[in-house]
Each structure stands twice: as C-alpha cells, then as structure tokens.
Coordinates of C-alpha atoms and ligand atoms in Angstrom, one line a residue:
X5 CA 77.2 131.2 80.5
X6 CA 79.7 132.4 82.6
X7 CA 83.1 131.9 81.9
X8 CA 85.6 132.0 85.6
X9 CA 89.5 131.3 85.2
X10 CA 91.7 130.1 87.5
X11 CA 95.9 130.0 86.9
X12 CA 95.3 125.9 88.3
X13 CA 92.3 124.6 88.5
X14 CA 91.5 120.5 89.7
X15 CA 89.0 118.7 88.7
X16 CA 87.9 116.4 91.3
X17 CA 87.4 117.8 95.0
X18 CA 89.4 113.7 96.9
X19 CA 92.3 114.4 98.8
X20 CA 93.9 113.8 96.4
X21 CA 92.6 117.2 94.5
X22 CA 92.7 118.5 97.6
X23 CA 95.5 118.6 98.6
X24 CA 97.2 119.0 95.0
X25 CA 94.6 122.4 95.3
X26 CA 96.0 123.4 98.7
X27 CA 99.5 122.8 98.3
X28 CA 99.6 124.8 94.6
X29 CA 97.8 128.1 96.0
X30 CA 100.7 128.3 98.7
X31 CA 102.6 129.0 96.2
X32 CA 101.0 131.9 94.8
X33 CA 99.1 130.7 92.5
X34 CA 95.1 131.7 91.8
X35 CA 93.4 127.4 92.5
X36 CA 89.9 126.8 91.8
X37 CA 88.2 123.2 92.5
X38 CA 85.1 121.8 91.0
X39 CA 83.4 119.5 92.9
X40 CA 80.2 118.4 93.9
X41 CA 80.7 117.3 97.3
X42 CA 83.9 118.3 98.4
X43 CA 86.0 116.2 100.4
X44 CA 83.5 113.8 99.2
X45 CA 84.6 110.1 97.4
X46 CA 87.1 107.3 98.2
X47 CA 88.4 108.9 101.7
X48 CA 84.4 107.9 102.9
X49 CA 85.2 105.0 102.8
X50 CA 88.9 104.5 103.5
X51 CA 90.2 102.6 106.7
X52 CA 93.3 105.0 106.9
X53 CA 96.3 102.4 107.1
X54 CA 99.4 103.9 106.2
X55 CA 101.3 100.9 105.4
X56 CA 103.9 101.0 102.7
X57 CA 105.7 97.9 105.2
X58 CA 102.6 95.8 105.5
X59 CA 101.0 96.3 101.6
X60 CA 104.3 95.3 100.1
X61 CA 103.6 93.7 96.7
X62 CA 105.8 92.3 94.4
X63 CA 106.5 93.8 91.3
X64 CA 105.7 97.3 93.5
X65 CA 109.7 98.1 94.9
X66 CA 109.9 101.4 92.8
X67 CA 105.5 102.4 94.6
X68 CA 107.9 101.6 97.7
X69 CA 109.8 104.4 97.5
X70 CA 107.1 106.1 96.4
X71 CA 105.3 105.3 99.7
X72 CA 108.2 105.4 101.5
X73 CA 108.6 109.0 100.8
X74 CA 105.6 110.1 101.2
X75 CA 105.4 107.7 104.9
X76 CA 108.1 110.2 105.8
X77 CA 106.5 113.3 104.9
X78 CA 103.8 112.5 107.4
X79 CA 104.9 113.8 110.7
X80 CA 105.0 116.8 109.9
X81 CA 102.7 117.2 107.0
X82 CA 99.6 115.9 109.9
X83 CA 101.6 118.8 112.1
X84 CA 100.8 121.7 109.5
X85 CA 96.8 120.5 108.4
X86 CA 96.4 120.7 112.5
X87 CA 98.0 124.1 113.0
X88 CA 96.9 125.3 109.9
X89 CA 93.2 124.2 111.1
X90 CA 92.9 123.1 114.5
X91 CA 91.4 119.9 112.9
X92 CA 92.2 116.7 114.5
X93 CA 93.5 114.6 111.7
X94 CA 93.3 110.9 114.2
X95 CA 96.5 110.4 112.9
X96 CA 97.4 107.3 115.2
X97 CA 101.9 106.2 115.6
X98 CA 100.4 102.5 116.7
X99 CA 102.3 100.4 114.1
X100 CA 100.5 96.6 113.0
X101 CA 100.6 93.6 113.0
X102 CA 99.9 91.1 110.2
X103 CA 99.1 88.0 111.7
X104 CA 98.7 83.9 110.7
X105 CA 95.5 81.8 111.2
X106 CA 97.4 78.5 109.2
X107 CA 100.3 77.6 107.8
X108 CA 98.8 78.9 104.4
X109 CA 99.2 82.3 105.9
X110 CA 102.3 81.4 107.3
X111 CA 103.8 80.6 103.8
X112 CA 102.9 83.4 102.8
X113 CA 104.2 86.1 105.8
X114 CA 107.3 84.6 105.5
X115 CA 107.9 85.4 102.1
X116 CA 106.2 89.0 102.5
X117 CA 108.4 89.7 106.1
X118 CA 112.0 88.2 103.3
X119 CA 110.9 91.3 100.6
X120 CA 110.3 93.5 103.2
X121 CA 113.4 92.4 104.3
X122 CA 115.3 92.5 101.1
X123 CA 114.2 95.9 100.3
X124 CA 115.9 97.4 103.7
X125 CA 112.4 97.7 106.0
X126 CA 112.2 97.0 109.2
X127 CA 109.8 94.0 110.1
X128 CA 109.7 92.1 113.3
X129 CA 109.1 87.8 113.4
X130 CA 106.8 86.7 115.9
X131 CA 105.5 84.0 117.3
X132 CA 102.2 83.5 118.2
X133 CA 102.2 83.7 121.6
X134 CA 104.1 86.3 121.2
X135 CA 101.2 87.8 118.6
X136 CA 99.1 87.6 121.8
X137 CA 100.8 89.2 124.3
X138 CA 100.7 91.8 122.1
X139 CA 97.3 91.8 120.9
X140 CA 95.7 89.7 123.3
X141 CA 92.1 89.6 121.7
X142 CA 93.5 88.2 118.7
X143 CA 92.1 84.2 118.7
X144 CA 94.6 82.0 120.4
X145 CA 95.2 80.3 116.2
X146 CA 97.5 82.5 115.5
X147 CA 100.4 81.0 114.2
X148 CA 102.9 83.6 114.4
X149 CA 103.4 87.3 112.5
X150 CA 105.2 90.9 111.5
X151 CA 105.5 93.3 114.1
X152 CA 105.8 96.6 112.0
X153 CA 105.9 100.0 113.7
X154 CA 106.5 101.9 111.6
X155 CA 103.1 101.4 109.3
X156 CA 100.9 104.1 111.2
X157 CA 97.2 104.9 110.4
X158 CA 94.8 108.5 110.0
X159 CA 91.1 108.9 109.5
X160 CA 90.6 110.3 106.3
X161 CA 87.4 111.8 106.9
X162 CA 88.8 114.0 109.0
X163 CA 91.8 114.7 107.0
X164 CA 89.4 115.5 103.8
X165 CA 87.2 117.9 106.2
X166 CA 90.9 119.3 107.2
X167 CA 92.0 120.2 103.8
X168 CA 89.1 121.3 102.5
X169 CA 89.4 123.6 105.0
X170 CA 93.0 124.7 105.1
X171 CA 92.1 125.5 101.2
X172 CA 89.4 127.5 102.0
X173 CA 91.7 129.7 103.8
X174 CA 94.2 129.6 101.4
X175 CA 92.1 131.5 99.1
X176 CA 91.0 128.0 96.8
X177 CA 87.6 128.4 95.1
X178 CA 84.9 125.6 95.2
X179 CA 82.8 125.3 92.1
X180 CA 79.5 122.5 93.5
X181 CA 78.7 121.0 90.2
X182 CA 80.1 118.2 88.3
X183 CA 81.9 118.6 85.4
X184 CA 80.2 117.6 82.3
X185 CA 83.7 117.6 79.6
X186 CA 87.4 118.5 79.0
X187 CA 88.0 122.2 77.0
X188 CA 90.1 122.1 74.2
X189 CA 91.5 125.0 72.8
X190 CA 93.8 125.1 69.6
X191 CA 95.3 121.9 71.5
X192 CA 95.5 122.2 74.7
X193 CA 92.9 122.4 77.7
X194 CA 91.3 125.7 78.7
X195 CA 89.0 124.1 81.4
X196 CA 85.9 122.9 81.7
X197 CA 82.7 122.4 81.4
X198 CA 80.1 121.4 84.1
X199 CA 77.0 120.5 83.9
X200 CA 74.9 123.4 84.7
X201 CA 77.1 124.5 81.2
X202 CA 79.6 127.0 83.7
X203 CA 82.2 127.1 81.8
X204 CA 85.7 127.0 83.7
X205 CA 88.6 128.8 82.3
X206 CA 92.7 127.8 83.8
X207 CA 95.9 128.2 82.3
X208 CA 96.0 124.4 83.9
X209 CA 93.9 121.6 84.4
X210 CA 94.7 118.8 87.0
X211 CA 92.2 116.0 86.5
X212 CA 92.4 114.1 90.4
X213 CA 88.9 112.6 90.1
X214 CA 90.0 109.3 91.2
X215 CA 88.3 106.0 89.8
X216 CA 86.4 108.6 87.2
X217 CA 89.4 109.9 85.7
X218 CA 89.4 107.7 82.7
X219 CA 85.9 108.4 81.1
X220 CA 86.2 112.2 81.5
X221 CA 84.7 113.8 78.0
X222 CA 87.0 116.5 75.8
X223 CA 89.9 114.1 76.7
X224 CA 92.1 113.3 73.6
X225 CA 91.5 108.6 73.5
X226 CA 95.3 108.8 73.6
X227 CA 95.2 111.1 77.3
X228 CA 92.6 109.4 78.8
X229 CA 94.2 107.7 82.2
X230 CA 93.9 104.0 82.6
X231 CA 92.1 104.3 85.5
X232 CA 89.4 101.7 86.4
X233 CA 87.0 101.0 89.3
X234 CA 88.0 98.8 91.8
X235 CA 85.5 98.1 94.3
X236 CA 86.2 98.2 98.3
X237 CA 83.2 97.6 100.6
X238 CA 84.1 98.0 104.6
X239 CA 82.3 97.4 108.1
X240 CA 82.2 100.2 110.4
X241 CA 82.0 98.6 114.7
X242 CA 82.3 100.8 117.3
X243 CA 84.1 99.9 120.2
X244 CA 82.6 100.8 124.0
X245 CA 84.3 102.5 126.6
X246 CA 84.2 99.3 128.3
X247 CA 86.1 97.3 126.4
X248 CA 88.6 99.7 125.4
X249 CA 91.9 99.0 124.6
X250 CA 90.6 96.7 122.5
X251 CA 92.8 97.1 119.7
X252 CA 96.4 98.8 120.4
X253 CA 97.3 98.7 116.6
X254 CA 96.1 97.4 113.5
X255 CA 95.2 94.0 112.6
X256 CA 95.6 92.1 109.6
X257 CA 96.6 89.2 108.5
X258 CA 95.6 86.7 105.2
X259 CA 92.6 84.6 105.2
X260 CA 91.7 81.1 102.7
X261 CA 94.0 84.2 99.8
X262 CA 91.7 87.1 101.6
X263 CA 92.7 90.5 103.1
X264 CA 91.3 91.4 105.9
X265 CA 92.1 94.9 109.0
X266 CA 91.2 96.1 111.9
X267 CA 92.1 100.0 112.1
X268 CA 91.4 100.7 115.2
X269 CA 91.0 104.8 116.0
X270 CA 91.4 106.4 119.9
X271 CA 87.6 107.5 119.0
X272 CA 86.8 104.8 119.6
X273 CA 85.1 103.5 115.3
X274 CA 87.0 99.7 114.7
X275 CA 87.1 99.9 110.1
X276 CA 87.2 96.2 109.2
X277 CA 88.5 96.1 105.5
X278 CA 88.0 96.1 102.5
X279 CA 87.1 93.5 99.6
X280 CA 88.5 94.1 96.8
X281 CA 85.8 93.7 93.7
X282 CA 86.6 94.0 90.0
X283 CA 82.5 94.8 88.9
X284 CA 83.2 98.2 87.6
X285 CA 80.9 101.4 88.8
X286 CA 79.0 99.3 91.0
X287 CA 78.7 100.6 94.5
X288 CA 76.5 98.1 96.4
X289 CA 77.1 96.9 99.7
X290 CA 76.7 93.6 99.6
X291 CA 75.2 90.8 101.6
X292 CA 78.5 88.5 101.0
X293 CA 80.9 91.7 100.7
X294 CA 79.8 91.6 104.9
X295 CA 79.6 87.7 105.4
X296 CA 83.7 87.4 104.6
X297 CA 84.7 90.7 106.1
X298 CA 83.1 89.6 108.9
X299 CA 84.0 86.0 108.9
X300 CA 87.3 86.6 108.2
X301 CA 87.6 89.8 111.0
X302 CA 85.9 86.6 113.3
X303 CA 88.3 84.3 112.8
X304 CA 91.4 87.0 113.3
X305 CA 89.2 88.9 116.4
X306 CA 86.6 86.5 118.1
X307 CA 85.6 89.3 120.5
X308 CA 84.6 91.5 117.6
X309 CA 81.0 90.0 117.3
X310 CA 79.8 91.1 120.6
X311 CA 80.3 95.1 118.9
X312 CA 77.9 97.2 117.3
X313 CA 77.2 97.6 113.6
X314 CA 77.7 100.6 112.9
X315 CA 77.7 101.7 109.3
X316 CA 78.8 99.4 105.8
X317 CA 80.0 101.2 102.9
X318 CA 81.7 100.3 99.0
X319 CA 83.9 102.8 97.8
X320 CA 86.1 102.6 94.1
X321 CA 90.2 102.6 94.0
X322 CA 91.1 104.6 90.7
X323 CA 93.1 101.2 89.7
X324 CA 95.9 101.6 87.2
X325 CA 98.0 98.9 84.7
X326 CA 100.9 99.2 87.3
X327 CA 99.1 99.8 90.2
X328 CA 101.1 103.1 90.8
X329 CA 99.6 107.1 91.0
X330 CA 99.7 108.8 87.6
X331 CA 101.4 112.3 88.4
X332 CA 101.9 115.0 86.1
X333 CA 102.1 115.9 81.8
X334 CA 100.3 114.4 79.7
X335 CA 101.4 115.5 76.0
X336 CA 98.0 117.0 76.2
X337 CA 99.4 120.9 77.1
X338 CA 97.9 121.6 79.6
X339 CA 96.7 118.7 81.2
X340 CA 98.0 117.8 84.1
X341 CA 97.1 114.3 86.3
X342 CA 96.8 113.2 89.5
X343 CA 95.5 109.9 90.0
X344 CA 94.7 106.4 89.9
X345 CA 96.3 106.1 93.6
X346 CA 94.4 102.5 93.8
X347 CA 94.7 101.4 97.5
X348 CA 98.1 104.0 98.5
X349 CA 96.0 107.1 97.8
X350 CA 96.0 108.8 102.2
X351 CA 99.7 107.5 102.0
X352 CA 100.2 109.7 99.4
X353 CA 99.1 112.1 99.8
X354 CA 102.1 114.5 101.3
X355 CA 104.1 113.6 98.3
X356 CA 101.0 114.2 96.5
X357 CA 100.3 117.4 97.5
X358 CA 103.9 118.7 96.6
X359 CA 105.0 116.9 93.5
X360 CA 102.7 118.2 91.7
X361 CA 102.6 121.5 92.9
X362 CA 106.2 122.0 92.4
X363 CA 105.4 120.2 88.7
X364 CA 102.8 123.1 88.0
X365 CA 105.5 126.1 88.8
X366 CA 108.5 124.2 87.4
X367 CA 107.3 122.2 84.8
X368 CA 109.1 119.4 85.8
X369 CA 108.2 115.9 88.2
X370 CA 110.4 116.4 91.3
X371 CA 112.8 113.3 91.3
X372 CA 110.7 110.9 93.7
X373 CA 107.8 111.5 91.5
X374 CA 109.6 111.1 88.3
X375 CA 108.5 106.7 87.4
X376 CA 105.3 108.3 88.1
X377 CA 104.6 110.5 85.6
X378 CA 101.8 109.6 82.8
X379 CA 104.0 108.7 79.2
X380 CA 105.4 105.6 81.0
X381 CA 102.6 103.8 78.7
X382 CA 103.7 105.5 75.9
X383 CA 100.1 107.9 75.3
X384 CA 101.1 109.4 72.2
X385 CA 98.9 112.8 70.7
X386 CA 98.2 111.0 67.5
X387 CA 96.5 115.4 66.5
X388 CA 95.8 117.8 67.6
X389 CA 92.4 118.6 69.1
X390 CA 90.8 121.8 68.2
Ligands
LIG520 N1 95.2 99.7 101.8 C1 93.8 98.7 101.8 C2 93.3 99.1 100.6 O1 92.9 99.9 99.3 O2 91.4 98.2 101.0

C-alpha cells in the first residue's frame, strides 16, 4: 500500500470531474483525479445539446438560472479550452427548432412557449410552413414549431478529450483506478482507497462520479447524495457529404409523449436521442429503444432512413429528486459534491468548474450556485464517523 496526497482529490473523471480538477489546478491546488478511464462516462453517449430554453420544464425555474448562466459562459469557456489545447470542440452556435407533429404536440409546445415567454426567454413561434422553410428535411405534416436561436451544441466526446488534455497541462495527476471507498479520519474525509489497495490522501475530496455518486462505500448514509441512474439510449447516424447540409440546426419534438432530438454535427455525425428509463444500472441497448428512437425520428425527418447507422449506445444520467445538481460542501468536513447534473451535464460544465474552484478556494459557493447546495435535502450528520 502506498499513500499519495494532494490538496484536492476528485473522484470521477467525467466532464464534471475534469472541469473541477482543471479549474482547481488553475487556482494553484495540487489536484488529482481518480478514475479508471478519464474522459469516459456519460459524455461518451450524450448528444451535447446546450438547451437551456428548449429543455425548460415546469418547476425547474431555479435550475433555469444556472443553465442560462452556464450557456452565457460557453463561448469564452470553449475559446479558452481550444486556445489552450488546440482541440476543436465541435461547438456549433446553430440554434434549435422544436416542432409539433400533431394537435397534442402542438398544444404542449404552445404551453412551453408561454412558459418560456413568462420566464423572459427568446423563442419565436413558427408555422409548419416556416419550420420547413428553415429545415427542408422536416416531414410535411409538421404543425408548427419554436425557433430558439440561443440553444446551441457541442461534441461531448471532444469536450472530454480536451478537458483531459487541459488537466494534464495544468499538472493534474491521474490515478487510473476504481475507488473502493472514501476514507474518513476523525470525522473528516481524508481521501480514498482504490480497489488495488492504494490510499490516496487529500485535504479536500470532491465526489463527481455521476450516477455512481450515490453508492460510494465509506460515505455516511446521511451524506450519500440522492443520485440515481436514469438510462438514455442514443443512435448515431452518418450524413454522407452529398446530403449535406441535412439539418442546419438541432431539431427536436415530443412524439406521443416521448422526446426525440436530432443533433447534426459539422463532421457529418447525426445523433438521435434519447430514451429516458428508470432501470437501475442497466446499460443494455435494446431493440425496443432503438426502434422507438428511429420510429419517432423518422416521423420528424423521414430522410433519416437513408443514412448509414453508425453506433448505438446507452448511458446513465445522474438524476436527483429535483432534477438539479448537487454542488459544494456536505455535512462531512472535507467532502464536497459536484454531481447530479441529470439532463444538463454538458450544458452545466462551465459554471460547475467555476463554482467548484470558488468553493474549494473560499469554502463558500458563489451566489449563482447557492441554491444547489447538497444541504437543500436536509442531510445532517447524526454521529461523527471514526
Ligand atoms: N439533455 C438531453 C438528455 O438528457 O437526453
């Protein structure tokens, strides 16, 4: 057994753990990340919509503030990361069109539009004809839609690769291992032990393990974050050059109560997502999941059936009771959370990195992140762990 120490140890090398480590290292903390495969996780599955406005849901107005703030930071964040690493992130300021295919979808979209306007957001109602003028590949039956020019996209796989690179350049140490348990010494998080028996000590530990965050051994029950896995299946197609531009912006719809979206990248990749399934840790790609995605996407854009099918994949969103992330200190000294980003992990990456670096340096969450303290769920440490 060996023992290595750092100022900050981040459990989890997905995009949230990586951005936290990168920003912490930039602040001068000796930082380490423990993960068997840094840059992996849900970012390998996610489509990468930056959809603060089109993914607005009733009851999520507080989350909307954080989403909008992160969207506002995206241009500078992407430019900084690209300047530093040379990686093209596939950041595309293309806007989004959310459309309706039948009367129920139309009523739903009208409700969403009213909520967006009440929330002071920019969204324009278009007739079906105007939708098809913008996106000629849309089905003739489209009944109307919402044009949201502020909802963009990024390629999460490229983002993850760039963040690994940025971390390395900033001196972050990577421990490529699974964490067995959190180590608690005299009532304080003191590091972790990996499954190969290595002890990694730290002054502050950040739990950023996505959907796995809710089941780390050694974390007192009262402190374990209420995070659960929510399965999402996606399909990737390729648009041959001769068909380009197939779609000029992200296109989405509610079809018979299920969300479907098509995210077209400049490199020809077309991501169709996503199912939303409460099935525990299952990441099987099912015939039913793929069938439903392709059926709904075909109703929206019939021409997709001509395209080569390149990949099918399933991942796990880290869901929370209020669909919002958990950021900052826990009742266990030395343990902080950066997890539970649910549907918005890619969007929330910039603001999470900034908020976590701030709280690591000062002990306080910045104003924008305060509503997302883990303490909102009322966890109290009833007895001091040994
Ligand atoms: N934000 C897209 C999804 O979670 O499927």
